[in-house]
Amino acid sequence: MKKHVVALGIALCLASGGAFAASKKLDFEIQDLPIDRTSMEYGAQIQAFSAKVVGRKWVSEDNIGFVFYEINNPYRIEKNTSRVIKDGYFFNIHKYMYDRVVLEYEFSNSRQSRRVGFIEFESRNPGSSVYFRLVDDNTLEMVTSDMASSSSQQIILKKVDDFPKQPKDAESLDDKESGWF
């Protein structure tokens, strides 16, 4: 009995160690930036990013996808608006699971991220910023925070023509599809 308990304990330790090993540590740099920075100061990089990603579909191995839409800044001509908003480049970002929208980051202000090489998209909803970096013409990297240090907080996305269709689960299959007939 003791041998089985010890063997089970060792197996559990190895399994949990494997789970931790699957999540790798990310290397990144943080830079000091002013809190009131605007899109304009990083405008060339944001426009280069926009030219490559806007309107295109990006999907991960886990079927999580994103589409970016650039929107006009209606505050650019208003006099009593803060410089951060007035000088902003704005985007709507739709997050997909398979081919269905699951979350919308509406009216996201883009600016240089403290995480070197990334653009921060700060949504109107507090705490709902997302961070993207264009790796190459066909690859995007997204992290959940500028301090994300684990690969479990990272999504690698590839450019695709269409999002994958959501597979039908067994309950939604008709009798013929389920194999009853």
Short mmCIF file of N, CA and C in Angstrom, two decimals:
data_model
loop_
_atom_site.label_atom_id
_atom_site.label_comp_id
_atom_site.label_asym_id
_atom_site.label_seq_id
_atom_site.Cartn_x
_atom_site.Cartn_y
_atom_site.Cartn_z
N MET A 1 0.82 -1.19 0.00
CA MET A 1 0.00 0.00 0.00
C MET A 1 0.87 1.25 0.00
N LYS A 2 1.94 1.25 0.84
CA LYS A 2 2.80 2.42 0.91
C LYS A 2 3.49 2.67 -0.42
N LYS A 3 3.84 1.58 -1.13
CA LYS A 3 4.49 1.74 -2.43
C LYS A 3 3.56 2.44 -3.42
N HIS A 4 2.27 2.08 -3.38
CA HIS A 4 1.31 2.71 -4.29
C HIS A 4 1.12 4.18 -3.97
N VAL A 5 1.09 4.53 -2.69
CA VAL A 5 0.93 5.93 -2.28
C VAL A 5 2.15 6.74 -2.70
N VAL A 6 3.35 6.16 -2.49
CA VAL A 6 4.58 6.84 -2.88
C VAL A 6 4.62 7.01 -4.40
N ALA A 7 4.26 5.95 -5.13
CA ALA A 7 4.26 6.01 -6.59
C ALA A 7 3.26 7.06 -7.08
N LEU A 8 2.09 7.10 -6.45
CA LEU A 8 1.08 8.09 -6.82
C LEU A 8 1.59 9.50 -6.52
N GLY A 9 2.23 9.68 -5.38
CA GLY A 9 2.79 10.99 -5.02
C GLY A 9 3.85 11.44 -6.01
N ILE A 10 4.72 10.53 -6.40
CA ILE A 10 5.77 10.86 -7.38
C ILE A 10 5.13 11.21 -8.72
N ALA A 11 4.13 10.44 -9.13
CA ALA A 11 3.46 10.71 -10.40
C ALA A 11 2.79 12.08 -10.39
N LEU A 12 2.14 12.43 -9.28
CA LEU A 12 1.49 13.74 -9.18
C LEU A 12 2.51 14.86 -9.22
N CYS A 13 3.64 14.68 -8.55
CA CYS A 13 4.70 15.71 -8.57
C CYS A 13 5.23 15.90 -9.97
N LEU A 14 5.47 14.79 -10.67
CA LEU A 14 5.97 14.89 -12.04
C LEU A 14 4.95 15.55 -12.96
N ALA A 15 3.67 15.20 -12.78
CA ALA A 15 2.62 15.79 -13.61
C ALA A 15 2.51 17.29 -13.36
N SER A 16 2.55 17.70 -12.11
CA SER A 16 2.43 19.13 -11.81
C SER A 16 3.68 19.87 -12.28
N GLY A 17 4.82 19.23 -12.19
CA GLY A 17 6.06 19.84 -12.69
C GLY A 17 6.00 20.02 -14.19
N GLY A 18 5.37 19.08 -14.88
CA GLY A 18 5.21 19.19 -16.33
C GLY A 18 4.31 20.36 -16.70
N ALA A 19 3.29 20.59 -15.88
CA ALA A 19 2.39 21.72 -16.15
C ALA A 19 3.14 23.03 -16.00
N PHE A 20 4.00 23.12 -14.99
CA PHE A 20 4.77 24.34 -14.81
C PHE A 20 5.81 24.50 -15.91
N ALA A 21 6.36 23.38 -16.37
CA ALA A 21 7.38 23.45 -17.41
C ALA A 21 6.77 23.89 -18.74
N ALA A 22 5.48 23.57 -18.96
CA ALA A 22 4.82 23.94 -20.20
C ALA A 22 4.69 25.45 -20.34
N SER A 23 4.64 26.14 -19.24
CA SER A 23 4.55 27.60 -19.25
C SER A 23 5.95 28.17 -19.10
N LYS A 24 6.46 28.75 -20.19
CA LYS A 24 7.84 29.26 -20.19
C LYS A 24 7.88 30.71 -19.75
N LYS A 25 9.03 31.10 -19.23
CA LYS A 25 9.26 32.49 -18.83
C LYS A 25 9.54 33.30 -20.09
N LEU A 26 8.90 34.46 -20.20
CA LEU A 26 9.10 35.34 -21.35
C LEU A 26 10.20 36.35 -21.05
N ASP A 27 11.04 36.59 -22.04
CA ASP A 27 12.05 37.64 -21.92
C ASP A 27 11.48 38.92 -22.51
N PHE A 28 11.58 40.01 -21.77
CA PHE A 28 11.09 41.29 -22.26
C PHE A 28 11.75 42.42 -21.50
N GLU A 29 11.65 43.61 -22.07
CA GLU A 29 12.19 44.81 -21.42
C GLU A 29 11.05 45.78 -21.16
N ILE A 30 11.17 46.51 -20.04
CA ILE A 30 10.22 47.57 -19.69
C ILE A 30 10.97 48.89 -19.78
N GLN A 31 10.31 49.87 -20.37
CA GLN A 31 10.91 51.21 -20.48
C GLN A 31 10.06 52.21 -19.70
N ASP A 32 10.71 53.21 -19.17
CA ASP A 32 9.99 54.28 -18.47
C ASP A 32 9.40 55.22 -19.50
N LEU A 33 8.10 55.43 -19.41
CA LEU A 33 7.40 56.34 -20.31
C LEU A 33 6.47 57.23 -19.50
N PRO A 34 6.21 58.44 -19.98
CA PRO A 34 5.27 59.30 -19.25
C PRO A 34 3.86 58.73 -19.29
N ILE A 35 3.14 58.89 -18.21
CA ILE A 35 1.77 58.38 -18.12
C ILE A 35 0.86 59.08 -19.12
N ASP A 36 1.11 60.34 -19.40
CA ASP A 36 0.25 61.11 -20.31
C ASP A 36 0.73 61.07 -21.76
N ARG A 37 1.44 60.02 -22.15
CA ARG A 37 1.91 59.91 -23.53
C ARG A 37 0.71 59.74 -24.47
N THR A 38 0.88 60.16 -25.70
CA THR A 38 -0.21 60.09 -26.68
C THR A 38 0.18 59.17 -27.83
N SER A 39 -0.78 58.93 -28.70
CA SER A 39 -0.53 58.13 -29.90
C SER A 39 0.45 58.83 -30.83
N MET A 40 0.40 60.15 -30.85
CA MET A 40 1.23 60.92 -31.79
C MET A 40 2.72 60.66 -31.61
N GLU A 41 3.16 60.48 -30.37
CA GLU A 41 4.58 60.28 -30.12
C GLU A 41 5.09 58.95 -30.68
N TYR A 42 4.19 58.03 -30.94
CA TYR A 42 4.55 56.71 -31.45
C TYR A 42 3.79 56.47 -32.76
N GLY A 43 3.35 57.58 -33.38
CA GLY A 43 2.46 57.53 -34.54
C GLY A 43 2.97 56.72 -35.71
N ALA A 44 4.24 56.85 -36.06
CA ALA A 44 4.77 56.12 -37.21
C ALA A 44 4.67 54.61 -36.99
N GLN A 45 5.00 54.15 -35.78
CA GLN A 45 4.94 52.72 -35.48
C GLN A 45 3.48 52.23 -35.46
N ILE A 46 2.58 53.04 -34.91
CA ILE A 46 1.17 52.66 -34.86
C ILE A 46 0.60 52.60 -36.28
N GLN A 47 0.94 53.55 -37.12
CA GLN A 47 0.45 53.54 -38.50
C GLN A 47 1.03 52.37 -39.29
N ALA A 48 2.29 52.02 -39.05
CA ALA A 48 2.89 50.85 -39.72
C ALA A 48 2.18 49.57 -39.28
N PHE A 49 1.89 49.47 -37.98
CA PHE A 49 1.15 48.33 -37.43
C PHE A 49 -0.24 48.27 -38.07
N SER A 50 -0.91 49.40 -38.09
CA SER A 50 -2.27 49.49 -38.63
C SER A 50 -2.31 49.05 -40.09
N ALA A 51 -1.35 49.48 -40.88
CA ALA A 51 -1.31 49.13 -42.30
C ALA A 51 -1.24 47.62 -42.51
N LYS A 52 -0.64 46.92 -41.59
CA LYS A 52 -0.46 45.46 -41.74
C LYS A 52 -1.60 44.64 -41.13
N VAL A 53 -2.32 45.19 -40.13
CA VAL A 53 -3.27 44.35 -39.40
C VAL A 53 -4.74 44.73 -39.58
N VAL A 54 -5.04 45.99 -39.85
CA VAL A 54 -6.44 46.43 -39.89
C VAL A 54 -7.24 45.67 -40.95
N GLY A 55 -8.39 45.15 -40.53
CA GLY A 55 -9.29 44.44 -41.43
C GLY A 55 -8.91 43.00 -41.71
N ARG A 56 -7.76 42.59 -41.24
CA ARG A 56 -7.31 41.21 -41.46
C ARG A 56 -7.67 40.35 -40.25
N LYS A 57 -7.77 39.05 -40.48
CA LYS A 57 -8.11 38.12 -39.40
C LYS A 57 -6.84 37.46 -38.90
N TRP A 58 -6.75 37.36 -37.58
CA TRP A 58 -5.59 36.78 -36.91
C TRP A 58 -6.11 35.72 -35.94
N VAL A 59 -5.53 34.52 -35.97
CA VAL A 59 -6.04 33.44 -35.12
C VAL A 59 -4.89 32.65 -34.50
N SER A 60 -5.12 32.17 -33.28
CA SER A 60 -4.12 31.36 -32.56
C SER A 60 -4.40 29.87 -32.77
N GLU A 61 -3.49 29.03 -32.28
CA GLU A 61 -3.68 27.58 -32.34
C GLU A 61 -4.90 27.15 -31.54
N ASP A 62 -5.28 27.96 -30.54
CA ASP A 62 -6.43 27.65 -29.69
C ASP A 62 -7.73 28.24 -30.24
N ASN A 63 -7.70 28.70 -31.49
CA ASN A 63 -8.86 29.26 -32.17
C ASN A 63 -9.39 30.56 -31.57
N ILE A 64 -8.49 31.31 -30.93
CA ILE A 64 -8.81 32.65 -30.45
C ILE A 64 -8.35 33.59 -31.55
N GLY A 65 -9.22 34.49 -31.95
CA GLY A 65 -8.88 35.38 -33.05
C GLY A 65 -9.15 36.84 -32.75
N PHE A 66 -8.58 37.71 -33.58
CA PHE A 66 -8.76 39.15 -33.43
C PHE A 66 -8.90 39.78 -34.81
N VAL A 67 -9.70 40.84 -34.86
CA VAL A 67 -9.78 41.72 -36.03
C VAL A 67 -9.72 43.15 -35.52
N PHE A 68 -8.88 43.96 -36.16
CA PHE A 68 -8.70 45.37 -35.78
C PHE A 68 -9.41 46.25 -36.80
N TYR A 69 -10.07 47.28 -36.29
CA TYR A 69 -10.72 48.29 -37.13
C TYR A 69 -10.26 49.66 -36.66
N GLU A 70 -9.67 50.43 -37.57
CA GLU A 70 -9.25 51.78 -37.21
C GLU A 70 -10.48 52.69 -37.29
N ILE A 71 -10.63 53.58 -36.31
CA ILE A 71 -11.77 54.50 -36.33
C ILE A 71 -11.28 55.94 -36.21
N ASN A 72 -12.05 56.85 -36.76
CA ASN A 72 -11.70 58.27 -36.69
C ASN A 72 -11.83 58.77 -35.26
N ASN A 73 -10.97 59.69 -34.90
CA ASN A 73 -11.00 60.29 -33.57
C ASN A 73 -11.94 61.50 -33.61
N PRO A 74 -13.14 61.36 -33.02
CA PRO A 74 -14.09 62.48 -33.05
C PRO A 74 -13.70 63.62 -32.12
N TYR A 75 -12.73 63.39 -31.25
CA TYR A 75 -12.32 64.40 -30.27
C TYR A 75 -11.19 65.30 -30.78
N ARG A 76 -10.66 65.00 -31.94
CA ARG A 76 -9.49 65.73 -32.44
C ARG A 76 -9.74 67.24 -32.55
N ILE A 77 -10.95 67.64 -32.85
CA ILE A 77 -11.24 69.07 -33.05
C ILE A 77 -11.86 69.74 -31.83
N GLU A 78 -12.14 68.98 -30.79
CA GLU A 78 -12.75 69.57 -29.59
C GLU A 78 -11.71 70.30 -28.76
N LYS A 79 -12.08 71.46 -28.26
CA LYS A 79 -11.13 72.31 -27.53
C LYS A 79 -10.91 71.87 -26.10
N ASN A 80 -11.93 71.38 -25.43
CA ASN A 80 -11.83 71.07 -24.00
C ASN A 80 -11.55 69.59 -23.73
N THR A 81 -10.81 68.97 -24.61
CA THR A 81 -10.47 67.55 -24.46
C THR A 81 -8.99 67.43 -24.13
N SER A 82 -8.66 66.46 -23.28
CA SER A 82 -7.25 66.28 -22.91
C SER A 82 -6.42 65.93 -24.13
N ARG A 83 -5.16 66.27 -24.07
CA ARG A 83 -4.22 66.02 -25.16
C ARG A 83 -4.11 64.52 -25.46
N VAL A 84 -4.17 63.69 -24.43
CA VAL A 84 -4.05 62.24 -24.61
C VAL A 84 -5.16 61.72 -25.52
N ILE A 85 -6.38 62.22 -25.33
CA ILE A 85 -7.51 61.80 -26.15
C ILE A 85 -7.49 62.51 -27.50
N LYS A 86 -7.25 63.79 -27.50
CA LYS A 86 -7.25 64.60 -28.71
C LYS A 86 -6.24 64.09 -29.74
N ASP A 87 -5.07 63.67 -29.27
CA ASP A 87 -4.00 63.21 -30.16
C ASP A 87 -3.99 61.69 -30.33
N GLY A 88 -5.10 61.03 -30.04
CA GLY A 88 -5.15 59.57 -30.06
C GLY A 88 -5.48 58.97 -31.41
N TYR A 89 -4.90 57.79 -31.67
CA TYR A 89 -5.31 56.93 -32.77
C TYR A 89 -6.18 55.85 -32.14
N PHE A 90 -7.41 55.71 -32.62
CA PHE A 90 -8.36 54.81 -31.98
C PHE A 90 -8.69 53.61 -32.85
N PHE A 91 -8.97 52.50 -32.17
CA PHE A 91 -9.30 51.24 -32.83
C PHE A 91 -10.46 50.58 -32.10
N ASN A 92 -11.24 49.81 -32.84
CA ASN A 92 -12.14 48.82 -32.26
C ASN A 92 -11.46 47.49 -32.53
N ILE A 93 -11.39 46.66 -31.51
CA ILE A 93 -10.76 45.35 -31.65
C ILE A 93 -11.78 44.30 -31.24
N HIS A 94 -12.06 43.38 -32.15
CA HIS A 94 -13.01 42.31 -31.85
C HIS A 94 -12.24 41.02 -31.59
N LYS A 95 -12.55 40.40 -30.47
CA LYS A 95 -11.94 39.13 -30.10
C LYS A 95 -12.92 38.02 -30.46
N TYR A 96 -12.42 36.98 -31.09
CA TYR A 96 -13.24 35.87 -31.55
C TYR A 96 -12.84 34.58 -30.85
N MET A 97 -13.80 33.69 -30.72
CA MET A 97 -13.55 32.29 -30.39
C MET A 97 -14.16 31.54 -31.56
N TYR A 98 -13.32 30.89 -32.31
CA TYR A 98 -13.70 30.33 -33.61
C TYR A 98 -14.21 31.49 -34.47
N ASP A 99 -15.43 31.39 -34.99
CA ASP A 99 -15.93 32.44 -35.89
C ASP A 99 -16.97 33.34 -35.23
N ARG A 100 -16.97 33.39 -33.89
CA ARG A 100 -17.94 34.21 -33.16
C ARG A 100 -17.26 35.26 -32.31
N VAL A 101 -17.77 36.48 -32.37
CA VAL A 101 -17.24 37.56 -31.53
C VAL A 101 -17.60 37.25 -30.07
N VAL A 102 -16.58 37.28 -29.20
CA VAL A 102 -16.82 37.03 -27.77
C VAL A 102 -16.54 38.26 -26.91
N LEU A 103 -15.81 39.23 -27.46
CA LEU A 103 -15.48 40.43 -26.70
C LEU A 103 -15.13 41.54 -27.67
N GLU A 104 -15.54 42.75 -27.33
CA GLU A 104 -15.21 43.91 -28.16
C GLU A 104 -14.49 44.94 -27.31
N TYR A 105 -13.30 45.30 -27.74
CA TYR A 105 -12.56 46.40 -27.12
C TYR A 105 -12.91 47.64 -27.93
N GLU A 106 -13.93 48.35 -27.49
CA GLU A 106 -14.44 49.49 -28.24
C GLU A 106 -13.64 50.75 -27.95
N PHE A 107 -13.42 51.52 -28.98
CA PHE A 107 -12.81 52.84 -28.87
C PHE A 107 -11.49 52.79 -28.09
N SER A 108 -10.63 51.87 -28.48
CA SER A 108 -9.35 51.67 -27.80
C SER A 108 -8.32 52.68 -28.29
N ASN A 109 -7.74 53.41 -27.36
CA ASN A 109 -6.70 54.39 -27.65
C ASN A 109 -5.36 53.66 -27.73
N SER A 110 -4.65 53.84 -28.82
CA SER A 110 -3.36 53.16 -28.97
C SER A 110 -2.23 54.10 -28.59
N ARG A 111 -1.21 53.52 -28.00
CA ARG A 111 -0.03 54.30 -27.63
C ARG A 111 1.14 53.35 -27.40
N GLN A 112 2.32 53.90 -27.31
CA GLN A 112 3.51 53.09 -27.07
C GLN A 112 3.38 52.40 -25.72
N SER A 113 3.67 51.13 -25.69
CA SER A 113 3.63 50.37 -24.45
C SER A 113 4.94 50.51 -23.69
N ARG A 114 4.86 50.36 -22.38
CA ARG A 114 6.09 50.31 -21.59
C ARG A 114 6.88 49.05 -21.95
N ARG A 115 6.20 48.03 -22.44
CA ARG A 115 6.85 46.80 -22.89
C ARG A 115 7.45 47.09 -24.26
N VAL A 116 8.74 47.05 -24.37
CA VAL A 116 9.46 47.45 -25.58
C VAL A 116 8.95 46.66 -26.79
N GLY A 117 8.63 47.39 -27.87
CA GLY A 117 8.20 46.79 -29.12
C GLY A 117 6.70 46.57 -29.24
N PHE A 118 5.96 46.80 -28.19
CA PHE A 118 4.52 46.55 -28.18
C PHE A 118 3.74 47.85 -28.26
N ILE A 119 2.50 47.73 -28.74
CA ILE A 119 1.55 48.84 -28.73
C ILE A 119 0.48 48.49 -27.71
N GLU A 120 0.17 49.44 -26.84
CA GLU A 120 -0.89 49.27 -25.85
C GLU A 120 -2.19 49.79 -26.44
N PHE A 121 -3.23 48.99 -26.33
CA PHE A 121 -4.57 49.40 -26.74
C PHE A 121 -5.40 49.50 -25.48
N GLU A 122 -5.66 50.73 -25.08
CA GLU A 122 -6.35 51.00 -23.82
C GLU A 122 -7.83 51.26 -24.12
N SER A 123 -8.67 50.34 -23.67
CA SER A 123 -10.10 50.45 -23.91
C SER A 123 -10.73 51.42 -22.93
N ARG A 124 -11.96 51.81 -23.21
CA ARG A 124 -12.70 52.69 -22.29
C ARG A 124 -12.92 52.02 -20.94
N ASN A 125 -13.02 50.70 -20.96
CA ASN A 125 -13.24 49.97 -19.70
C ASN A 125 -11.94 49.89 -18.94
N PRO A 126 -11.91 50.39 -17.71
CA PRO A 126 -10.66 50.37 -16.93
C PRO A 126 -10.12 48.95 -16.78
N GLY A 127 -8.82 48.84 -16.93
CA GLY A 127 -8.16 47.54 -16.74
C GLY A 127 -8.31 46.59 -17.91
N SER A 128 -8.80 47.07 -19.04
CA SER A 128 -8.98 46.15 -20.17
C SER A 128 -8.04 46.48 -21.32
N SER A 129 -6.83 46.85 -20.99
CA SER A 129 -5.82 47.09 -22.02
C SER A 129 -5.30 45.76 -22.55
N VAL A 130 -4.93 45.76 -23.83
CA VAL A 130 -4.27 44.61 -24.44
C VAL A 130 -3.03 45.13 -25.16
N TYR A 131 -2.07 44.27 -25.35
CA TYR A 131 -0.76 44.65 -25.87
C TYR A 131 -0.41 43.75 -27.04
N PHE A 132 -0.11 44.38 -28.19
CA PHE A 132 0.20 43.62 -29.40
C PHE A 132 1.53 44.07 -29.97
N ARG A 133 2.19 43.10 -30.62
CA ARG A 133 3.44 43.36 -31.33
C ARG A 133 3.38 42.60 -32.64
N LEU A 134 3.71 43.28 -33.73
CA LEU A 134 3.79 42.64 -35.03
C LEU A 134 5.15 41.97 -35.13
N VAL A 135 5.16 40.64 -35.14
CA VAL A 135 6.41 39.88 -35.21
C VAL A 135 6.94 39.90 -36.64
N ASP A 136 6.07 39.59 -37.59
CA ASP A 136 6.37 39.67 -39.02
C ASP A 136 5.04 39.88 -39.74
N ASP A 137 5.05 39.90 -41.06
CA ASP A 137 3.82 40.20 -41.81
C ASP A 137 2.69 39.21 -41.55
N ASN A 138 3.00 38.03 -41.05
CA ASN A 138 1.99 37.00 -40.85
C ASN A 138 1.80 36.59 -39.39
N THR A 139 2.49 37.26 -38.46
CA THR A 139 2.46 36.83 -37.06
C THR A 139 2.31 38.02 -36.12
N LEU A 140 1.37 37.89 -35.19
CA LEU A 140 1.17 38.87 -34.12
C LEU A 140 1.41 38.19 -32.79
N GLU A 141 1.93 38.94 -31.85
CA GLU A 141 2.05 38.46 -30.47
C GLU A 141 1.18 39.35 -29.60
N MET A 142 0.39 38.74 -28.73
CA MET A 142 -0.44 39.48 -27.80
C MET A 142 -0.11 39.04 -26.39
N VAL A 143 -0.02 39.99 -25.47
CA VAL A 143 0.13 39.67 -24.06
C VAL A 143 -0.97 40.39 -23.29
N THR A 144 -1.30 39.84 -22.13
CA THR A 144 -2.41 40.35 -21.35
C THR A 144 -2.05 41.55 -20.48
N SER A 145 -0.76 41.78 -20.29
CA SER A 145 -0.33 42.94 -19.51
C SER A 145 1.08 43.30 -19.95
N ASP A 146 1.48 44.54 -19.69
CA ASP A 146 2.83 44.93 -20.08
C ASP A 146 3.89 44.24 -19.22
N MET A 147 3.47 43.63 -18.12
CA MET A 147 4.39 42.91 -17.24
C MET A 147 4.24 41.38 -17.36
N ALA A 148 3.50 40.89 -18.34
CA ALA A 148 3.29 39.46 -18.52
C ALA A 148 4.64 38.76 -18.65
N SER A 149 4.87 37.78 -17.78
CA SER A 149 6.18 37.13 -17.75
C SER A 149 6.13 35.64 -18.05
N SER A 150 4.93 35.11 -18.29
CA SER A 150 4.77 33.69 -18.54
C SER A 150 4.12 33.47 -19.90
N SER A 151 4.51 32.41 -20.58
CA SER A 151 3.93 32.13 -21.89
C SER A 151 2.44 31.82 -21.79
N SER A 152 1.94 31.53 -20.59
CA SER A 152 0.50 31.33 -20.43
C SER A 152 -0.27 32.65 -20.55
N GLN A 153 0.44 33.77 -20.51
CA GLN A 153 -0.17 35.10 -20.65
C GLN A 153 0.07 35.67 -22.05
N GLN A 154 0.46 34.81 -22.97
CA GLN A 154 0.84 35.21 -24.32
C GLN A 154 0.02 34.42 -25.33
N ILE A 155 -0.36 35.07 -26.41
CA ILE A 155 -1.03 34.40 -27.52
C ILE A 155 -0.26 34.76 -28.80
N ILE A 156 0.10 33.74 -29.57
CA ILE A 156 0.72 33.95 -30.88
C ILE A 156 -0.38 33.74 -31.92
N LEU A 157 -0.55 34.73 -32.79
CA LEU A 157 -1.62 34.72 -33.79
C LEU A 157 -1.02 34.73 -35.19
N LYS A 158 -1.67 34.00 -36.08
CA LYS A 158 -1.25 33.96 -37.49
C LYS A 158 -2.35 34.56 -38.35
N LYS A 159 -1.95 35.22 -39.43
CA LYS A 159 -2.91 35.82 -40.36
C LYS A 159 -3.61 34.69 -41.12
N VAL A 160 -4.93 34.78 -41.22
CA VAL A 160 -5.73 33.78 -41.92
C VAL A 160 -6.75 34.48 -42.82
N ASP A 161 -7.28 33.73 -43.77
CA ASP A 161 -8.35 34.27 -44.62
C ASP A 161 -9.70 34.23 -43.91
N ASP A 162 -9.93 33.14 -43.17
CA ASP A 162 -11.20 32.96 -42.46
C ASP A 162 -10.94 32.33 -41.11
N PHE A 163 -11.80 32.65 -40.16
CA PHE A 163 -11.72 32.00 -38.86
C PHE A 163 -12.24 30.57 -38.99
N PRO A 164 -11.70 29.65 -38.20
CA PRO A 164 -12.23 28.29 -38.25
C PRO A 164 -13.66 28.26 -37.72
N LYS A 165 -14.46 27.38 -38.26
CA LYS A 165 -15.84 27.22 -37.81
C LYS A 165 -15.84 26.50 -36.47
N GLN A 166 -16.79 26.85 -35.63
CA GLN A 166 -16.91 26.19 -34.34
C GLN A 166 -17.42 24.77 -34.57
N PRO A 167 -16.73 23.77 -33.99
CA PRO A 167 -17.19 22.40 -34.19
C PRO A 167 -18.53 22.19 -33.49
N LYS A 168 -19.35 21.35 -34.08
CA LYS A 168 -20.64 21.04 -33.45
C LYS A 168 -20.39 20.09 -32.29
N ASP A 169 -21.04 20.35 -31.18
CA ASP A 169 -20.92 19.41 -30.07
C ASP A 169 -21.96 18.31 -30.26
N ALA A 170 -21.81 17.22 -29.54
CA ALA A 170 -22.64 16.03 -29.72
C ALA A 170 -24.13 16.34 -29.54
N GLU A 171 -24.48 17.24 -28.63
CA GLU A 171 -25.89 17.54 -28.38
C GLU A 171 -26.55 18.28 -29.53
N SER A 172 -25.78 19.04 -30.30
CA SER A 172 -26.39 19.83 -31.37
C SER A 172 -26.43 19.08 -32.70
N LEU A 173 -25.86 17.88 -32.76
CA LEU A 173 -25.88 17.12 -34.00
C LEU A 173 -27.27 16.52 -34.22
N ASP A 174 -27.72 16.50 -35.48
CA ASP A 174 -28.98 15.83 -35.75
C ASP A 174 -28.73 14.32 -35.76
N ASP A 175 -29.80 13.54 -35.87
CA ASP A 175 -29.68 12.07 -35.78
C ASP A 175 -28.73 11.49 -36.82
N LYS A 176 -28.78 12.01 -38.04
CA LYS A 176 -27.92 11.49 -39.10
C LYS A 176 -26.45 11.80 -38.80
N GLU A 177 -26.17 13.06 -38.37
CA GLU A 177 -24.80 13.46 -38.07
C GLU A 177 -24.24 12.70 -36.87
N SER A 178 -25.11 12.35 -35.92
CA SER A 178 -24.62 11.68 -34.71
C SER A 178 -24.40 10.19 -34.91
N GLY A 179 -24.86 9.66 -36.05
CA GLY A 179 -24.62 8.25 -36.32
C GLY A 179 -25.77 7.34 -35.92
N TRP A 180 -26.89 7.90 -35.49
CA TRP A 180 -28.03 7.07 -35.11
C TRP A 180 -28.66 6.43 -36.33
N PHE A 181 -28.58 7.07 -37.50
CA PHE A 181 -29.17 6.50 -38.72
C PHE A 181 -28.12 6.38 -39.77
#
